[in-house]
mmCIF file with all atom_site columns, C-alpha atoms in Angstrom:
data_model
loop_
_atom_site.group_PDB
_atom_site.id
_atom_site.type_symbol
_atom_site.label_atom_id
_atom_site.label_alt_id
_atom_site.label_comp_id
_atom_site.label_asym_id
_atom_site.label_entity_id
_atom_site.label_seq_id
_atom_site.pdbx_PDB_ins_code
_atom_site.Cartn_x
_atom_site.Cartn_y
_atom_site.Cartn_z
_atom_site.occupancy
_atom_site.B_iso_or_equiv
_atom_site.pdbx_formal_charge
_atom_site.auth_seq_id
_atom_site.auth_comp_id
_atom_site.auth_asym_id
_atom_site.auth_atom_id
_atom_site.pdbx_PDB_model_num
ATOM 1   C CA . UNK A 1 1   ? -2.817  -6.647  7.115   1.00 0.00 ? 1   UNK A CA 1
ATOM 2   C CA . UNK A 1 2   ? -1.522  -8.947  4.380   1.00 0.00 ? 2   UNK A CA 1
ATOM 3   C CA . UNK A 1 3   ? -0.721  -6.777  1.388   1.00 0.00 ? 3   UNK A CA 1
ATOM 4   C CA . UNK A 1 4   ? 0.994   -7.910  -1.822  1.00 0.00 ? 4   UNK A CA 1
ATOM 5   C CA . UNK A 1 5   ? 2.858   -5.094  -3.583  1.00 0.00 ? 5   UNK A CA 1
ATOM 6   C CA . UNK A 1 6   ? 3.944   -5.279  -7.212  1.00 0.00 ? 6   UNK A CA 1
ATOM 7   C CA . UNK A 1 7   ? 6.823   -3.388  -8.737  1.00 0.00 ? 7   UNK A CA 1
ATOM 8   C CA . UNK A 1 8   ? 5.888   -0.399  -10.880 1.00 0.00 ? 8   UNK A CA 1
ATOM 9   C CA . UNK A 1 9   ? 4.369   -0.341  -14.330 1.00 0.00 ? 9   UNK A CA 1
ATOM 10  C CA . UNK A 1 10  ? 6.400   -0.254  -17.519 1.00 0.00 ? 10  UNK A CA 1
ATOM 11  C CA . UNK A 1 11  ? 6.015   0.404   -21.211 1.00 0.00 ? 11  UNK A CA 1
ATOM 12  C CA . UNK A 1 12  ? 7.964   -1.964  -23.445 1.00 0.00 ? 12  UNK A CA 1
ATOM 13  C CA . UNK A 1 13  ? 8.265   -2.804  -27.118 1.00 0.00 ? 13  UNK A CA 1
ATOM 14  C CA . UNK A 1 14  ? 6.976   -5.810  -28.971 1.00 0.00 ? 14  UNK A CA 1
ATOM 15  C CA . UNK A 1 15  ? 9.203   -8.807  -28.354 1.00 0.00 ? 15  UNK A CA 1
ATOM 16  C CA . UNK A 1 16  ? 10.765  -7.366  -25.208 1.00 0.00 ? 16  UNK A CA 1
ATOM 17  C CA . UNK A 1 17  ? 11.157  -9.085  -21.868 1.00 0.00 ? 17  UNK A CA 1
ATOM 18  C CA . UNK A 1 18  ? 10.218  -7.707  -18.476 1.00 0.00 ? 18  UNK A CA 1
ATOM 19  C CA . UNK A 1 19  ? 10.498  -8.923  -14.909 1.00 0.00 ? 19  UNK A CA 1
ATOM 20  C CA . UNK A 1 20  ? 8.144   -7.751  -12.200 1.00 0.00 ? 20  UNK A CA 1
ATOM 21  C CA . UNK A 1 21  ? 8.492   -8.409  -8.493  1.00 0.00 ? 21  UNK A CA 1
ATOM 22  C CA . UNK A 1 22  ? 5.961   -8.974  -5.761  1.00 0.00 ? 22  UNK A CA 1
ATOM 23  C CA . UNK A 1 23  ? 6.522   -8.458  -2.069  1.00 0.00 ? 23  UNK A CA 1
ATOM 24  C CA . UNK A 1 24  ? 3.907   -9.717  0.358   1.00 0.00 ? 24  UNK A CA 1
ATOM 25  C CA . UNK A 1 25  ? 4.041   -7.586  3.477   1.00 0.00 ? 25  UNK A CA 1
ATOM 26  C CA . UNK A 1 26  ? 2.300   -8.056  6.788   1.00 0.00 ? 26  UNK A CA 1
ATOM 27  C CA . UNK A 1 27  ? 1.981   -11.806 6.555   1.00 0.00 ? 27  UNK A CA 1
ATOM 28  C CA . UNK A 1 28  ? 0.233   -13.510 9.427   1.00 0.00 ? 28  UNK A CA 1
ATOM 29  C CA . UNK A 1 29  ? 0.837   -17.059 8.229   1.00 0.00 ? 29  UNK A CA 1
ATOM 30  C CA . UNK A 1 30  ? 4.005   -19.033 7.605   1.00 0.00 ? 30  UNK A CA 1
ATOM 31  C CA . UNK A 1 31  ? 3.135   -20.669 4.294   1.00 0.00 ? 31  UNK A CA 1
ATOM 32  C CA . UNK A 1 32  ? 1.500   -19.034 1.312   1.00 0.00 ? 32  UNK A CA 1
ATOM 33  C CA . UNK A 1 33  ? 1.229   -19.382 -2.427  1.00 0.00 ? 33  UNK A CA 1
ATOM 34  C CA . UNK A 1 34  ? 1.781   -16.559 -4.874  1.00 0.00 ? 34  UNK A CA 1
ATOM 35  C CA . UNK A 1 35  ? -0.308  -16.071 -7.968  1.00 0.00 ? 35  UNK A CA 1
ATOM 36  C CA . UNK A 1 36  ? -0.235  -13.632 -10.851 1.00 0.00 ? 36  UNK A CA 1
ATOM 37  C CA . UNK A 1 37  ? -3.349  -12.489 -12.662 1.00 0.00 ? 37  UNK A CA 1
ATOM 38  C CA . UNK A 1 38  ? -4.055  -9.879  -15.292 1.00 0.00 ? 38  UNK A CA 1
ATOM 39  C CA . UNK A 1 39  ? -7.008  -7.826  -16.389 1.00 0.00 ? 39  UNK A CA 1
ATOM 40  C CA . UNK A 1 40  ? -7.374  -5.770  -19.544 1.00 0.00 ? 40  UNK A CA 1
ATOM 41  C CA . UNK A 1 41  ? -10.081 -3.100  -19.980 1.00 0.00 ? 41  UNK A CA 1
ATOM 42  C CA . UNK A 1 42  ? -13.468 -4.673  -20.541 1.00 0.00 ? 42  UNK A CA 1
ATOM 43  C CA . UNK A 1 43  ? -12.208 -8.148  -19.732 1.00 0.00 ? 43  UNK A CA 1
ATOM 44  C CA . UNK A 1 44  ? -12.418 -10.390 -16.716 1.00 0.00 ? 44  UNK A CA 1
ATOM 45  C CA . UNK A 1 45  ? -9.428  -10.955 -14.519 1.00 0.00 ? 45  UNK A CA 1
ATOM 46  C CA . UNK A 1 46  ? -7.608  -14.046 -15.725 1.00 0.00 ? 46  UNK A CA 1
ATOM 47  C CA . UNK A 1 47  ? -5.039  -16.385 -14.300 1.00 0.00 ? 47  UNK A CA 1
ATOM 48  C CA . UNK A 1 48  ? -1.474  -16.005 -15.546 1.00 0.00 ? 48  UNK A CA 1
ATOM 49  C CA . UNK A 1 49  ? 0.869   -18.018 -13.352 1.00 0.00 ? 49  UNK A CA 1
ATOM 50  C CA . UNK A 1 50  ? 1.347   -19.251 -9.813  1.00 0.00 ? 50  UNK A CA 1
ATOM 51  C CA . UNK A 1 51  ? 4.064   -20.698 -7.624  1.00 0.00 ? 51  UNK A CA 1
ATOM 52  C CA . UNK A 1 52  ? 3.876   -22.758 -4.455  1.00 0.00 ? 52  UNK A CA 1
ATOM 53  C CA . UNK A 1 53  ? 5.268   -21.691 -1.109  1.00 0.00 ? 53  UNK A CA 1
ATOM 54  C CA . UNK A 1 54  ? 8.367   -23.801 -1.764  1.00 0.00 ? 54  UNK A CA 1
ATOM 55  C CA . UNK A 1 55  ? 9.044   -22.281 -5.169  1.00 0.00 ? 55  UNK A CA 1
ATOM 56  C CA . UNK A 1 56  ? 9.273   -25.739 -6.715  1.00 0.00 ? 56  UNK A CA 1
ATOM 57  C CA . UNK A 1 57  ? 5.773   -26.113 -8.147  1.00 0.00 ? 57  UNK A CA 1
ATOM 58  C CA . UNK A 1 58  ? 4.431   -23.781 -10.797 1.00 0.00 ? 58  UNK A CA 1
ATOM 59  C CA . UNK A 1 59  ? 1.369   -23.446 -13.007 1.00 0.00 ? 59  UNK A CA 1
ATOM 60  C CA . UNK A 1 60  ? 0.788   -21.386 -16.112 1.00 0.00 ? 60  UNK A CA 1
ATOM 61  C CA . UNK A 1 61  ? -2.075  -20.305 -18.281 1.00 0.00 ? 61  UNK A CA 1
ATOM 62  C CA . UNK A 1 62  ? -1.883  -21.694 -21.801 1.00 0.00 ? 62  UNK A CA 1
ATOM 63  C CA . UNK A 1 63  ? -1.634  -18.179 -23.178 1.00 0.00 ? 63  UNK A CA 1
ATOM 64  C CA . UNK A 1 64  ? 1.697   -17.553 -21.446 1.00 0.00 ? 64  UNK A CA 1
ATOM 65  C CA . UNK A 1 65  ? 3.165   -21.030 -21.140 1.00 0.00 ? 65  UNK A CA 1
ATOM 66  C CA . UNK A 1 66  ? 6.674   -21.132 -22.555 1.00 0.00 ? 66  UNK A CA 1
ATOM 67  C CA . UNK A 1 67  ? 6.999   -17.346 -22.448 1.00 0.00 ? 67  UNK A CA 1
ATOM 68  C CA . UNK A 1 68  ? 6.505   -16.464 -18.780 1.00 0.00 ? 68  UNK A CA 1
ATOM 69  C CA . UNK A 1 69  ? 8.300   -17.822 -15.746 1.00 0.00 ? 69  UNK A CA 1
ATOM 70  C CA . UNK A 1 70  ? 7.137   -17.429 -12.169 1.00 0.00 ? 70  UNK A CA 1
ATOM 71  C CA . UNK A 1 71  ? 9.574   -17.927 -9.322  1.00 0.00 ? 71  UNK A CA 1
ATOM 72  C CA . UNK A 1 72  ? 10.204  -17.369 -5.647  1.00 0.00 ? 72  UNK A CA 1
ATOM 73  C CA . UNK A 1 73  ? 12.419  -18.590 -2.868  1.00 0.00 ? 73  UNK A CA 1
ATOM 74  C CA . UNK A 1 74  ? 10.680  -20.669 -0.223  1.00 0.00 ? 74  UNK A CA 1
ATOM 75  C CA . UNK A 1 75  ? 9.050   -18.482 2.418   1.00 0.00 ? 75  UNK A CA 1
ATOM 76  C CA . UNK A 1 76  ? 10.874  -15.432 1.144   1.00 0.00 ? 76  UNK A CA 1
ATOM 77  C CA . UNK A 1 77  ? 10.127  -12.310 -0.835  1.00 0.00 ? 77  UNK A CA 1
ATOM 78  C CA . UNK A 1 78  ? 10.167  -11.032 -3.456  1.00 0.00 ? 78  UNK A CA 1
ATOM 79  C CA . UNK A 1 79  ? 8.653   -13.403 -5.921  1.00 0.00 ? 79  UNK A CA 1
ATOM 80  C CA . UNK A 1 80  ? 9.040   -12.695 -9.622  1.00 0.00 ? 80  UNK A CA 1
ATOM 81  C CA . UNK A 1 81  ? 7.139   -12.913 -12.850 1.00 0.00 ? 81  UNK A CA 1
ATOM 82  C CA . UNK A 1 82  ? 9.515   -13.012 -15.801 1.00 0.00 ? 82  UNK A CA 1
ATOM 83  C CA . UNK A 1 83  ? 7.710   -12.136 -19.012 1.00 0.00 ? 83  UNK A CA 1
ATOM 84  C CA . UNK A 1 84  ? 9.184   -12.776 -22.430 1.00 0.00 ? 84  UNK A CA 1
ATOM 85  C CA . UNK A 1 85  ? 8.146   -12.481 -26.044 1.00 0.00 ? 85  UNK A CA 1
ATOM 86  C CA . UNK A 1 86  ? 5.706   -9.747  -25.130 1.00 0.00 ? 86  UNK A CA 1
ATOM 87  C CA . UNK A 1 87  ? 3.031   -8.674  -27.571 1.00 0.00 ? 87  UNK A CA 1
ATOM 88  C CA . UNK A 1 88  ? 0.059   -6.331  -27.556 1.00 0.00 ? 88  UNK A CA 1
ATOM 89  C CA . UNK A 1 89  ? -2.119  -9.147  -26.241 1.00 0.00 ? 89  UNK A CA 1
ATOM 90  C CA . UNK A 1 90  ? -0.091  -9.073  -23.037 1.00 0.00 ? 90  UNK A CA 1
ATOM 91  C CA . UNK A 1 91  ? -0.937  -5.438  -22.363 1.00 0.00 ? 91  UNK A CA 1
ATOM 92  C CA . UNK A 1 92  ? -2.833  -5.454  -19.107 1.00 0.00 ? 92  UNK A CA 1
ATOM 93  C CA . UNK A 1 93  ? -2.838  -4.609  -15.446 1.00 0.00 ? 93  UNK A CA 1
ATOM 94  C CA . UNK A 1 94  ? -0.971  -7.377  -13.675 1.00 0.00 ? 94  UNK A CA 1
ATOM 95  C CA . UNK A 1 95  ? -1.895  -8.354  -10.142 1.00 0.00 ? 95  UNK A CA 1
ATOM 96  C CA . UNK A 1 96  ? 0.047   -10.271 -7.568  1.00 0.00 ? 96  UNK A CA 1
ATOM 97  C CA . UNK A 1 97  ? -2.038  -12.289 -5.141  1.00 0.00 ? 97  UNK A CA 1
ATOM 98  C CA . UNK A 1 98  ? -1.372  -14.468 -2.133  1.00 0.00 ? 98  UNK A CA 1
ATOM 99  C CA . UNK A 1 99  ? -3.218  -17.184 -0.284  1.00 0.00 ? 99  UNK A CA 1
ATOM 100 C CA . UNK A 1 100 ? -2.650  -19.499 2.626   1.00 0.00 ? 100 UNK A CA 1
ATOM 101 C CA . UNK A 1 101 ? -1.519  -22.953 1.681   1.00 0.00 ? 101 UNK A CA 1
ATOM 102 C CA . UNK A 1 102 ? 0.913   -24.707 -0.620  1.00 0.00 ? 102 UNK A CA 1
ATOM 103 C CA . UNK A 1 103 ? -0.837  -25.139 -3.967  1.00 0.00 ? 103 UNK A CA 1
ATOM 104 C CA . UNK A 1 104 ? -0.420  -23.479 -6.263  1.00 0.00 ? 104 UNK A CA 1
ATOM 105 C CA . UNK A 1 105 ? -4.060  -22.929 -7.171  1.00 0.00 ? 105 UNK A CA 1
ATOM 106 C CA . UNK A 1 106 ? -5.144  -21.194 -10.359 1.00 0.00 ? 106 UNK A CA 1
ATOM 107 C CA . UNK A 1 107 ? -8.638  -20.028 -9.478  1.00 0.00 ? 107 UNK A CA 1
ATOM 108 C CA . UNK A 1 108 ? -9.385  -16.403 -8.741  1.00 0.00 ? 108 UNK A CA 1
ATOM 109 C CA . UNK A 1 109 ? -11.470 -17.346 -5.730  1.00 0.00 ? 109 UNK A CA 1
ATOM 110 C CA . UNK A 1 110 ? -8.595  -19.257 -4.160  1.00 0.00 ? 110 UNK A CA 1
ATOM 111 C CA . UNK A 1 111 ? -6.709  -16.048 -3.465  1.00 0.00 ? 111 UNK A CA 1
ATOM 112 C CA . UNK A 1 112 ? -7.705  -13.674 -0.714  1.00 0.00 ? 112 UNK A CA 1
ATOM 113 C CA . UNK A 1 113 ? -4.920  -11.078 -0.652  1.00 0.00 ? 113 UNK A CA 1
ATOM 114 C CA . UNK A 1 114 ? -4.415  -8.836  -3.659  1.00 0.00 ? 114 UNK A CA 1
ATOM 115 C CA . UNK A 1 115 ? -2.065  -6.125  -4.778  1.00 0.00 ? 115 UNK A CA 1
ATOM 116 C CA . UNK A 1 116 ? -3.373  -2.982  -6.445  1.00 0.00 ? 116 UNK A CA 1
ATOM 117 C CA . UNK A 1 117 ? -1.927  -3.991  -9.794  1.00 0.00 ? 117 UNK A CA 1
ATOM 118 C CA . UNK A 1 118 ? 0.786   -2.748  -12.112 1.00 0.00 ? 118 UNK A CA 1
ATOM 119 C CA . UNK A 1 119 ? 0.299   -1.568  -15.684 1.00 0.00 ? 119 UNK A CA 1
ATOM 120 C CA . UNK A 1 120 ? 2.302   -3.345  -18.362 1.00 0.00 ? 120 UNK A CA 1
ATOM 121 C CA . UNK A 1 121 ? 1.960   -1.817  -21.810 1.00 0.00 ? 121 UNK A CA 1
ATOM 122 C CA . UNK A 1 122 ? 3.463   -3.419  -24.901 1.00 0.00 ? 122 UNK A CA 1
ATOM 123 C CA . UNK A 1 123 ? 3.853   -0.879  -27.684 1.00 0.00 ? 123 UNK A CA 1
ATOM 124 C CA . UNK A 1 124 ? 3.286   -1.724  -31.318 1.00 0.00 ? 124 UNK A CA 1
#
């Protein structure tokens, strides 16, 4: 029943910024963490960013640190992934995921509820 839903895909230009939202519907637990992952064609799904249930603790992959910001309000939706300084390397399908707990963890296997993904394309 738990189903994260990302906001729709977008095509942007190099250097642009973009904010995507994630709403986790049908929750059956009071506390959860929210993670963001991405997967490009032919590549494995990789960790991008995560935020704890409180919204106070965050983690970032080195590839996006300083450019992306993940946020949420404690026990409320939506959460957000603010992306800045976008380049072609950021072109990917972005997934929002949720898990029980406080965290935030950064491992793929730590998340059990996944959105269907949203396409972010950064044009040359």
